XYZ file of C-alpha atoms in Angstrom:
566
model
C 0.000 0.000 0.000
C 1.358 3.408 -0.964
C 2.071 5.552 2.114
C -0.331 8.426 2.553
C 0.945 11.992 2.243
C 0.765 14.709 4.877
C -2.565 15.928 3.547
C -4.192 12.523 3.740
C -4.063 11.755 7.439
C -6.883 9.411 8.340
C -9.068 9.610 11.414
C -8.498 7.034 14.126
C -11.839 5.518 14.972
C -11.155 3.342 18.005
C -13.081 5.511 20.451
C -14.564 8.923 19.826
C -12.148 11.494 21.133
C -9.502 8.977 22.186
C -7.020 10.377 19.690
C -8.287 13.008 17.301
C -6.667 12.902 13.868
C -8.285 15.394 11.541
C -7.922 15.689 7.764
C -8.061 18.774 5.565
C -7.459 19.266 1.886
C -3.914 20.258 0.819
C -3.480 23.970 0.196
C -0.732 26.048 -1.274
C 1.566 27.357 1.458
C 3.270 30.732 1.439
C 6.504 29.328 2.886
C 8.051 26.100 4.106
C 5.465 23.874 5.729
C 6.575 22.324 8.983
C 4.948 20.499 11.861
C 4.468 22.258 15.171
C 3.233 21.292 18.641
C 0.591 23.814 19.683
C -0.132 23.932 23.431
C -3.534 25.171 24.604
C -4.153 27.096 27.821
C -6.969 24.907 29.131
C -9.732 22.521 28.077
C -12.580 24.980 28.303
C -15.566 24.144 26.195
C -14.899 20.434 25.957
C -18.093 18.349 25.806
C -16.322 15.484 27.608
C -16.334 14.877 31.366
C -14.462 12.601 33.759
C -17.868 11.249 34.771
C -18.407 9.696 31.327
C -14.993 8.341 30.319
C -16.574 5.721 28.078
C -17.026 8.526 25.551
C -13.282 8.748 24.930
C -11.709 5.614 26.447
C -12.393 1.987 25.567
C -13.852 -0.473 28.054
C -10.491 -2.232 28.210
C -8.729 1.027 29.001
C -11.170 1.752 31.804
C -10.786 -1.786 33.152
C -7.001 -1.395 33.281
C -7.358 1.767 35.339
C -9.984 0.202 37.597
C -7.806 -2.812 38.399
C -4.993 -0.510 39.450
C -7.091 2.045 41.322
C -6.305 4.838 38.850
C -8.897 7.604 38.640
C -10.017 9.377 35.487
C -8.626 12.921 35.686
C -8.936 16.107 33.621
C -5.634 15.167 31.920
C -7.536 12.316 30.256
C -10.105 14.609 28.644
C -9.715 15.215 24.897
C -8.645 18.636 23.669
C -11.490 21.124 23.330
C -13.044 20.735 19.848
C -13.687 24.480 19.920
C -9.953 25.183 20.149
C -9.235 22.751 17.331
C -11.803 24.494 15.170
C -10.214 27.859 15.929
C -6.823 26.578 14.776
C -8.271 25.115 11.603
C -10.071 28.376 10.897
C -6.889 30.463 10.836
C -6.001 31.957 7.451
C -3.470 29.767 5.665
C -5.443 26.536 6.092
C -3.308 24.777 8.700
C -3.754 21.026 9.003
C -4.408 19.584 12.447
C -2.770 16.173 12.214
C -3.618 14.909 15.678
C -4.228 16.123 19.211
C -2.850 15.149 22.617
C -5.084 14.745 25.632
C -2.175 14.501 28.074
C -0.306 17.548 26.796
C -3.483 19.480 25.885
C -1.921 20.170 22.528
C -2.201 19.607 18.798
C 0.313 18.747 16.091
C -0.278 21.198 13.265
C 1.238 21.405 9.794
C 1.594 24.946 8.444
C 4.027 27.613 7.258
C 5.634 30.205 9.534
C 3.180 32.991 8.685
C 0.233 30.765 9.570
C 2.010 29.659 12.745
C 2.212 33.281 13.853
C -1.540 33.628 13.461
C -2.139 30.436 15.469
C 0.098 31.635 18.294
C -1.955 34.821 18.472
C -5.137 32.900 19.326
C -6.266 33.504 22.935
C -6.606 29.747 23.485
C -2.981 29.050 22.545
C -0.340 29.050 25.269
C 2.798 28.305 23.245
C 4.181 26.476 20.231
C 7.274 24.428 19.385
C 8.508 23.467 15.925
C 8.872 19.713 15.588
C 10.514 19.156 12.206
C 12.278 20.857 9.334
C 11.483 18.383 6.581
C 9.230 15.466 5.742
C 10.130 12.723 3.309
C 7.461 10.141 2.523
C 9.068 6.871 1.521
C 8.299 4.611 -1.406
C 6.392 1.412 -0.654
C 8.554 -1.392 0.656
C 8.555 -4.235 -1.885
C 7.412 -7.592 -0.554
C 10.490 -9.443 0.708
C 11.451 -12.739 -0.830
C 10.526 -15.379 1.689
C 12.940 -17.974 3.017
C 11.271 -21.191 4.062
C 11.760 -21.960 7.744
C 12.893 -25.470 8.545
C 10.539 -26.363 11.355
C 11.406 -29.650 12.991
C 8.824 -32.388 13.321
C 8.544 -33.306 16.998
C 11.910 -31.783 17.869
C 13.630 -33.820 20.594
C 14.765 -30.959 22.796
C 13.481 -27.660 24.052
C 16.524 -25.997 22.508
C 15.407 -27.277 19.101
C 11.886 -25.973 19.735
C 13.139 -22.420 20.222
C 15.828 -22.441 17.552
C 18.244 -19.519 17.715
C 15.973 -17.791 20.256
C 16.651 -20.430 22.927
C 19.263 -18.645 25.042
C 17.656 -15.200 25.120
C 14.479 -16.798 26.477
C 16.255 -19.132 28.879
C 18.301 -16.297 30.398
C 15.223 -14.505 31.752
C 13.240 -17.625 32.660
C 10.871 -17.387 29.709
C 11.262 -21.109 28.923
C 9.990 -21.967 32.395
C 7.322 -19.289 32.040
C 6.008 -20.954 28.902
C 6.188 -24.381 30.530
C 4.115 -23.054 33.427
C 1.431 -22.002 30.960
C 2.119 -18.289 30.573
C 2.770 -17.242 26.981
C 1.114 -13.840 27.057
C -2.464 -14.968 26.516
C -4.850 -12.069 27.071
C -2.075 -9.478 27.378
C -1.937 -6.612 24.876
C 1.393 -5.162 23.778
C 1.890 -2.058 21.625
C 5.155 -2.035 19.672
C 6.428 1.426 18.661
C 9.024 1.372 15.896
C 10.104 2.491 12.420
C 8.282 -0.051 10.263
C 7.148 -3.658 9.994
C 7.790 -4.908 6.429
C 7.237 -8.627 5.975
C 5.321 -9.133 9.214
C 2.234 -10.183 7.269
C 4.287 -12.729 5.307
C 6.744 -14.267 7.785
C 5.760 -17.859 8.575
C 6.726 -17.572 12.259
C 4.357 -14.600 12.657
C 1.339 -16.035 10.861
C -0.288 -17.195 14.126
C -0.925 -13.483 14.805
C -3.339 -13.470 11.889
C -4.744 -16.970 12.151
C -5.564 -16.451 15.821
C -6.705 -12.836 15.335
C -4.110 -11.450 17.746
C -3.071 -8.458 15.657
C -5.488 -5.979 17.196
C -4.579 -2.860 15.226
C -1.996 -1.031 13.123
C -1.310 2.718 13.016
C 1.189 4.767 11.028
C 1.870 8.055 12.806
C 4.550 9.101 10.318
C 2.681 8.844 7.024
C -0.844 8.638 8.375
C -3.332 5.818 8.085
C -2.933 2.184 9.044
C -0.327 0.849 6.610
C 2.646 -0.470 8.614
C 4.161 -3.186 6.409
C 6.671 -0.692 5.047
C 9.595 1.556 5.953
C 12.388 0.209 8.190
C 12.601 -3.500 9.051
C 13.808 -2.600 12.561
C 10.282 -3.017 13.904
C 9.901 -6.372 12.190
C 12.958 -7.721 13.961
C 11.923 -6.291 17.334
C 8.391 -7.682 17.079
C 9.719 -11.128 16.155
C 11.566 -11.464 19.475
C 8.218 -11.333 21.289
C 5.674 -12.705 18.823
C 7.588 -15.354 16.861
C 5.806 -18.686 17.192
C 7.043 -21.495 14.979
C 8.089 -24.520 16.999
C 11.298 -26.055 15.767
C 12.448 -22.789 14.217
C 11.862 -19.727 16.398
C 9.744 -18.886 19.459
C 9.540 -15.428 21.023
C 9.144 -14.456 24.652
C 5.350 -13.906 24.559
C 4.178 -15.861 21.504
C 0.486 -15.775 22.449
C 0.103 -12.071 23.284
C -2.063 -9.659 21.298
C -0.323 -6.823 19.475
C -0.809 -3.261 18.240
C 1.823 -2.124 15.709
C 2.605 1.590 15.555
C 5.055 3.374 13.273
C 6.301 6.469 15.099
C 9.880 6.710 13.834
C 11.038 8.244 10.526
C 14.509 6.865 9.830
C 15.076 9.430 7.059
C 15.645 12.225 9.560
C 15.808 12.914 13.275
C 13.556 15.655 14.635
C 11.251 16.085 17.668
C 8.234 15.261 15.485
C 9.078 11.621 16.115
C 8.702 12.175 19.838
C 5.314 13.764 19.200
C 4.443 10.659 17.176
C 5.506 8.578 20.196
C 3.182 10.665 22.363
C 0.281 10.185 19.952
C 0.895 6.446 19.803
C 1.010 6.218 23.605
C -2.332 7.964 23.897
C -3.749 5.677 21.239
C -2.407 2.667 23.155
C -3.995 4.018 26.318
C -7.340 4.425 24.578
C -7.154 0.912 23.169
C -6.537 -0.593 26.604
C -2.967 -1.743 25.946
C -1.140 -3.265 28.923
C 2.484 -2.895 27.813
C 4.374 -0.593 25.448
C 7.581 -1.988 23.942
C 9.620 0.836 22.436
C 13.080 0.306 20.973
C 13.547 3.997 20.254
C 15.678 6.747 21.742
C 16.356 10.461 21.241
C 19.446 12.520 22.005
C 20.708 14.360 18.926
C 18.576 15.911 16.209
C 19.321 17.055 12.679
C 20.029 20.767 12.346
C 18.463 23.166 12.877
C 16.376 21.298 15.471
C 17.883 21.722 18.922
C 19.500 18.561 20.316
C 19.248 17.420 23.897
C 22.091 17.542 26.377
C 22.761 15.078 29.171
C 21.245 17.617 31.576
C 17.941 17.131 29.725
C 17.906 13.411 30.578
C 16.001 14.041 33.794
C 12.702 12.422 32.797
C 10.914 15.782 32.735
C 12.246 17.547 29.635
C 12.024 15.400 26.482
C 8.604 15.070 24.861
C 8.882 11.276 24.680
C 10.001 11.018 28.319
C 7.079 13.099 29.528
C 4.781 10.947 27.387
C 6.242 7.738 28.814
C 5.721 9.010 32.347
C 2.104 9.839 31.551
C 1.600 6.359 30.107
C 2.932 4.910 33.360
C 0.546 7.089 35.354
C -2.482 5.641 33.567
C -1.382 2.075 34.294
C 0.562 1.098 31.187
C 3.840 -0.701 31.797
C 6.359 0.987 29.501
C 9.435 -1.005 28.453
C 11.998 1.078 26.541
C 15.494 0.408 25.213
C 18.184 2.163 27.258
C 20.156 3.171 24.166
C 23.271 2.083 22.273
C 25.570 4.968 23.199
C 27.600 3.176 25.861
C 30.831 3.380 23.891
C 30.009 6.693 22.185
C 30.688 10.210 23.503
C 27.061 10.510 24.656
C 27.540 7.434 26.918
C 24.290 7.762 28.879
C 20.696 6.590 28.420
C 18.531 8.462 25.929
C 14.946 9.687 26.035
C 12.456 8.234 26.865
C 14.607 5.711 28.759
C 15.279 8.463 31.307
C 11.599 8.557 32.282
C 10.566 7.646 35.789
C 8.315 4.662 36.571
C 9.214 2.712 33.420
C 11.513 -0.223 32.662
C 14.591 0.926 30.751
C 16.414 -2.082 29.338
C 20.166 -2.499 29.038
C 21.910 -5.173 26.984
C 24.004 -8.161 28.045
C 25.507 -11.084 26.169
C 24.516 -14.732 26.541
C 26.687 -15.042 29.665
C 25.138 -12.011 31.343
C 28.059 -9.665 30.723
C 27.411 -6.017 29.904
C 27.423 -5.282 26.170
C 29.884 -2.457 25.548
C 27.423 -0.469 23.431
C 24.645 -0.526 26.051
C 24.062 2.949 27.490
C 24.878 3.749 31.094
C 23.094 5.603 33.856
C 22.454 7.514 35.936
C 19.861 9.973 34.720
C 20.789 13.637 35.030
C 18.882 13.787 38.328
C 20.736 10.779 39.735
C 18.307 7.878 39.285
C 19.624 4.378 38.521
C 19.398 3.417 34.859
C 18.983 1.077 33.126
C 16.275 -0.572 35.209
C 16.860 -4.160 34.087
C 18.924 -5.936 31.449
C 18.375 -8.720 28.931
C 20.220 -10.313 26.032
C 21.029 -7.677 23.413
C 24.315 -8.964 22.054
C 23.923 -11.642 19.380
C 20.159 -11.716 19.927
C 18.227 -13.918 17.519
C 15.739 -11.945 15.419
C 13.818 -12.407 12.183
C 14.316 -10.515 8.929
C 11.449 -9.437 6.628
C 12.041 -12.544 4.495
C 11.576 -14.804 7.507
C 15.227 -15.704 7.968
C 16.641 -15.818 11.481
C 19.868 -13.946 12.168
C 21.751 -12.488 15.112
C 21.874 -8.778 15.826
C 23.082 -6.394 18.510
C 21.320 -3.627 20.388
C 19.253 -2.680 23.376
C 16.585 -2.534 20.672
C 16.373 -6.323 20.920
C 16.919 -6.642 24.661
C 13.854 -4.425 25.149
C 11.184 -6.543 23.386
C 12.715 -9.803 24.616
C 12.179 -8.547 28.159
C 8.785 -6.994 27.358
C 7.492 -10.451 26.453
C 8.594 -11.873 29.796
C 6.965 -8.926 31.548
C 3.720 -9.798 29.745
C 3.877 -13.408 30.917
C 4.673 -12.417 34.489
C 1.791 -9.951 34.593
C -0.473 -12.606 33.092
C 0.523 -14.914 35.946
C -0.086 -12.152 38.520
C -3.074 -10.195 37.197
C -3.887 -8.478 40.500
C -0.589 -6.578 40.523
C -0.404 -3.004 39.294
C 2.114 -2.041 36.618
C 4.326 -0.433 39.243
C 4.116 -3.500 41.468
C 5.199 -5.677 38.544
C 8.264 -3.469 38.099
C 9.018 -3.628 41.831
C 8.860 -7.430 41.936
C 11.033 -7.829 38.850
C 13.607 -5.411 40.237
C 13.667 -6.964 43.706
C 14.276 -10.465 42.339
C 16.745 -9.610 39.550
C 20.393 -10.694 39.622
C 21.731 -7.418 41.086
C 18.816 -6.540 43.347
C 21.078 -6.287 46.380
C 23.563 -3.966 44.682
C 22.062 -2.204 41.633
C 24.377 -0.084 39.510
C 24.316 2.144 36.442
C 25.647 -0.578 34.150
C 23.010 -3.338 34.385
C 20.606 -1.613 36.751
C 19.001 -4.179 39.037
C 20.381 -6.873 36.762
C 18.824 -9.667 34.748
C 15.324 -10.605 35.903
C 14.081 -14.177 35.996
C 10.462 -15.252 35.717
C 10.752 -18.163 38.152
C 12.381 -16.061 40.876
C 9.831 -13.292 40.438
C 6.917 -15.742 40.331
C 8.070 -17.580 43.453
C 8.384 -14.307 45.334
C 4.652 -13.869 44.756
C 3.685 -17.513 45.270
C 5.699 -18.645 48.269
C 3.332 -21.482 49.141
C 3.294 -22.970 45.629
C 6.595 -22.151 43.951
C 7.752 -23.278 40.516
C 10.875 -25.300 40.014
C 13.561 -24.166 37.581
C 11.701 -25.826 34.722
C 8.449 -24.020 35.413
C 6.769 -27.007 37.044
C 4.642 -26.756 40.169
C 5.686 -29.146 42.941
C 3.646 -32.317 42.706
C 3.025 -31.993 38.978
C 5.150 -35.053 38.314
C 5.839 -38.235 40.240
C 8.296 -36.692 42.722
C 7.756 -35.565 46.312
C 8.821 -31.966 46.983
C 9.456 -29.820 50.075
C 9.498 -26.039 50.147
C 11.481 -24.127 51.121
C 14.565 -26.247 50.717
C 16.894 -25.440 52.456
C 14.461 -24.605 55.237
C 14.673 -22.482 58.369
C 12.230 -21.835 61.206
C 9.176 -21.110 59.041
C 6.438 -23.491 57.892
C 7.469 -26.432 55.738
C 5.178 -27.206 52.795
C 4.902 -30.725 51.441
C 3.930 -31.039 47.759
C 2.430 -34.406 46.936
C 2.586 -36.295 43.648
C -0.713 -37.747 42.414
C -0.166 -41.276 43.868
C -0.072 -39.858 47.421
C -3.176 -37.696 47.245
C -6.581 -38.592 48.639
C -5.456 -41.072 51.316
C -3.980 -40.980 54.856
C -0.223 -40.412 54.950
C 2.624 -41.383 57.222
C 5.494 -38.896 57.271
C 8.863 -39.991 58.669
C 12.019 -37.844 58.853
C 15.418 -39.445 59.322
C 18.811 -37.795 59.714
C 22.016 -38.509 57.785
C 22.732 -41.535 60.037
C 19.308 -43.031 59.374
C 17.930 -42.282 62.834
C 14.241 -41.375 63.050
C 13.909 -37.749 64.273
C 10.256 -36.966 63.517
C 7.061 -38.749 62.598
C 3.624 -37.407 61.732
C 0.281 -38.850 60.645
C -1.637 -36.789 58.069
C -5.280 -37.077 57.105
C -6.094 -37.598 53.441
C -5.135 -34.605 51.322
C -7.064 -34.086 48.095
C -4.969 -31.182 46.863
C -1.349 -30.820 45.875
C 0.095 -29.510 49.124
C -0.113 -29.725 52.901
C 1.843 -28.175 55.757
C 4.147 -30.188 58.021
C 4.620 -29.664 61.772
C 7.998 -31.262 62.434
C 9.191 -29.100 65.300
C 12.672 -27.613 65.492
C 15.335 -29.742 63.796
C 19.063 -29.393 64.300
C 21.095 -28.126 61.386
C 21.888 -30.865 58.929
C 20.721 -33.005 56.033
C 17.518 -35.071 56.338
C 15.364 -37.463 54.351
C 11.592 -36.973 54.427
C 9.724 -40.182 53.591
C 5.995 -40.155 52.875
C 3.977 -43.325 52.431
C 0.380 -44.292 51.735
C -0.128 -48.025 51.841
C 2.463 -49.557 49.550
C 3.193 -46.243 47.777
C 6.272 -44.489 49.092
C 8.197 -41.363 48.066
C 11.147 -39.575 49.672
C 12.966 -36.255 49.314
C 16.219 -34.919 50.767
C 16.221 -31.505 52.444
C 18.591 -29.271 54.387
C 17.813 -27.617 57.723
C 19.713 -24.347 58.200
């Protein structure tokens, strides 16, 4: 599909007022036409109210807020239609491309003379120029497809995941999938520079067959065509959504996705941050749970003013302010930390500097910091990155369906975003901020976070078990008692309660529990009534430090497990 031009922006129709994108006919400009962010003074005259949010937010968006105890506030109200009409009525026929509820602003395309007239309107507070040029790109030709060699009944889990095995294993995603959490019911918005080949790649076809591609939006060219422009988004999406057993499996292969083009790789100007803002508000309106953004902003093309490190405080950059607002409405934002670690810039970029989001650094397969991965802290002294995942030699898919290895926090970000989706799926009562807290507190450097890897590499099993202390998963994602083995938790144990997890042959009948020490001497014995469930609590009394064998029998059925008393 041919990309639309500036004058052909289409209206987004998800929810009335959720994200207003207005179209006008092209007109001859007196000077160079640029895009500008027009800030309004207030929202006077808006027909919308916080008492009727269903008029501008979807039911799923409202449910996400409700689960997390987040109120509808005036910031959520759409921009006043009266103010938009006033801008459109200015001589010079400016085009209102879209509006921002959170910033109470509009992105307007016009020449400098017309901009002066807009700034003179009583409703306008200020204006900022967002770009100096716009270059629509030619359609991306369909990529030649490479047939994936999917194995028939592959013998090992490694073969199931193909090249993506290690990047999933490192963060516990293999165990997460084994435990039954593959992102079902979770919605992820991917912000990037293009998605050519996504509709053709064999490993991504389940998105279409299972109707899990919820929407597409192109905030650069307008409209909904996203299978074009840069293949960067294709590769990033594949790390989460890939789902072809025996060839390639991503970190959340059963999640639902929204694909948004916000980045124009032909130039670098603040308009792309405004696109990020618009996409975030769209994601909010749609009820998205997680944003995965492998984008970052530091230096712009002249004459746009570049950021300095002092601006990386989470409160200056447009994209950082937008990411913070997304976090405030209950979206969990996952953003690449940046690839400037060995460049003069060195530090994280925007919006990775935003507060209350997960900024992702890159490590190799052994967990070592990748030299290109950007460092913290933020300019105001906060630890960044937040967490780290595999971004060196990550396995990704090309538009033709071939798997290859690439480098960048761009890949670490979506790999981790998929695990975040599975963890939140497993713990649906947590808020977005609580999810971040649990992942941080159980990551590899939780006890000593730094500005290289942040809190370290998270692991699904460790995070899950921190929330489910009475029914923890083993390293393979199995609940105790799922197989034929007897299990004790915790092991090693201390002074707290000791949980006994029973395999199926020991359930539903009276049990005899005997504990012997390393010499074989009986130190404790307990009779248990029939247990129909998987677990029961033992009352063994205080044991001396040492190694013990717990033997449980029911008739002729007997199982034993070794444990350590600390």
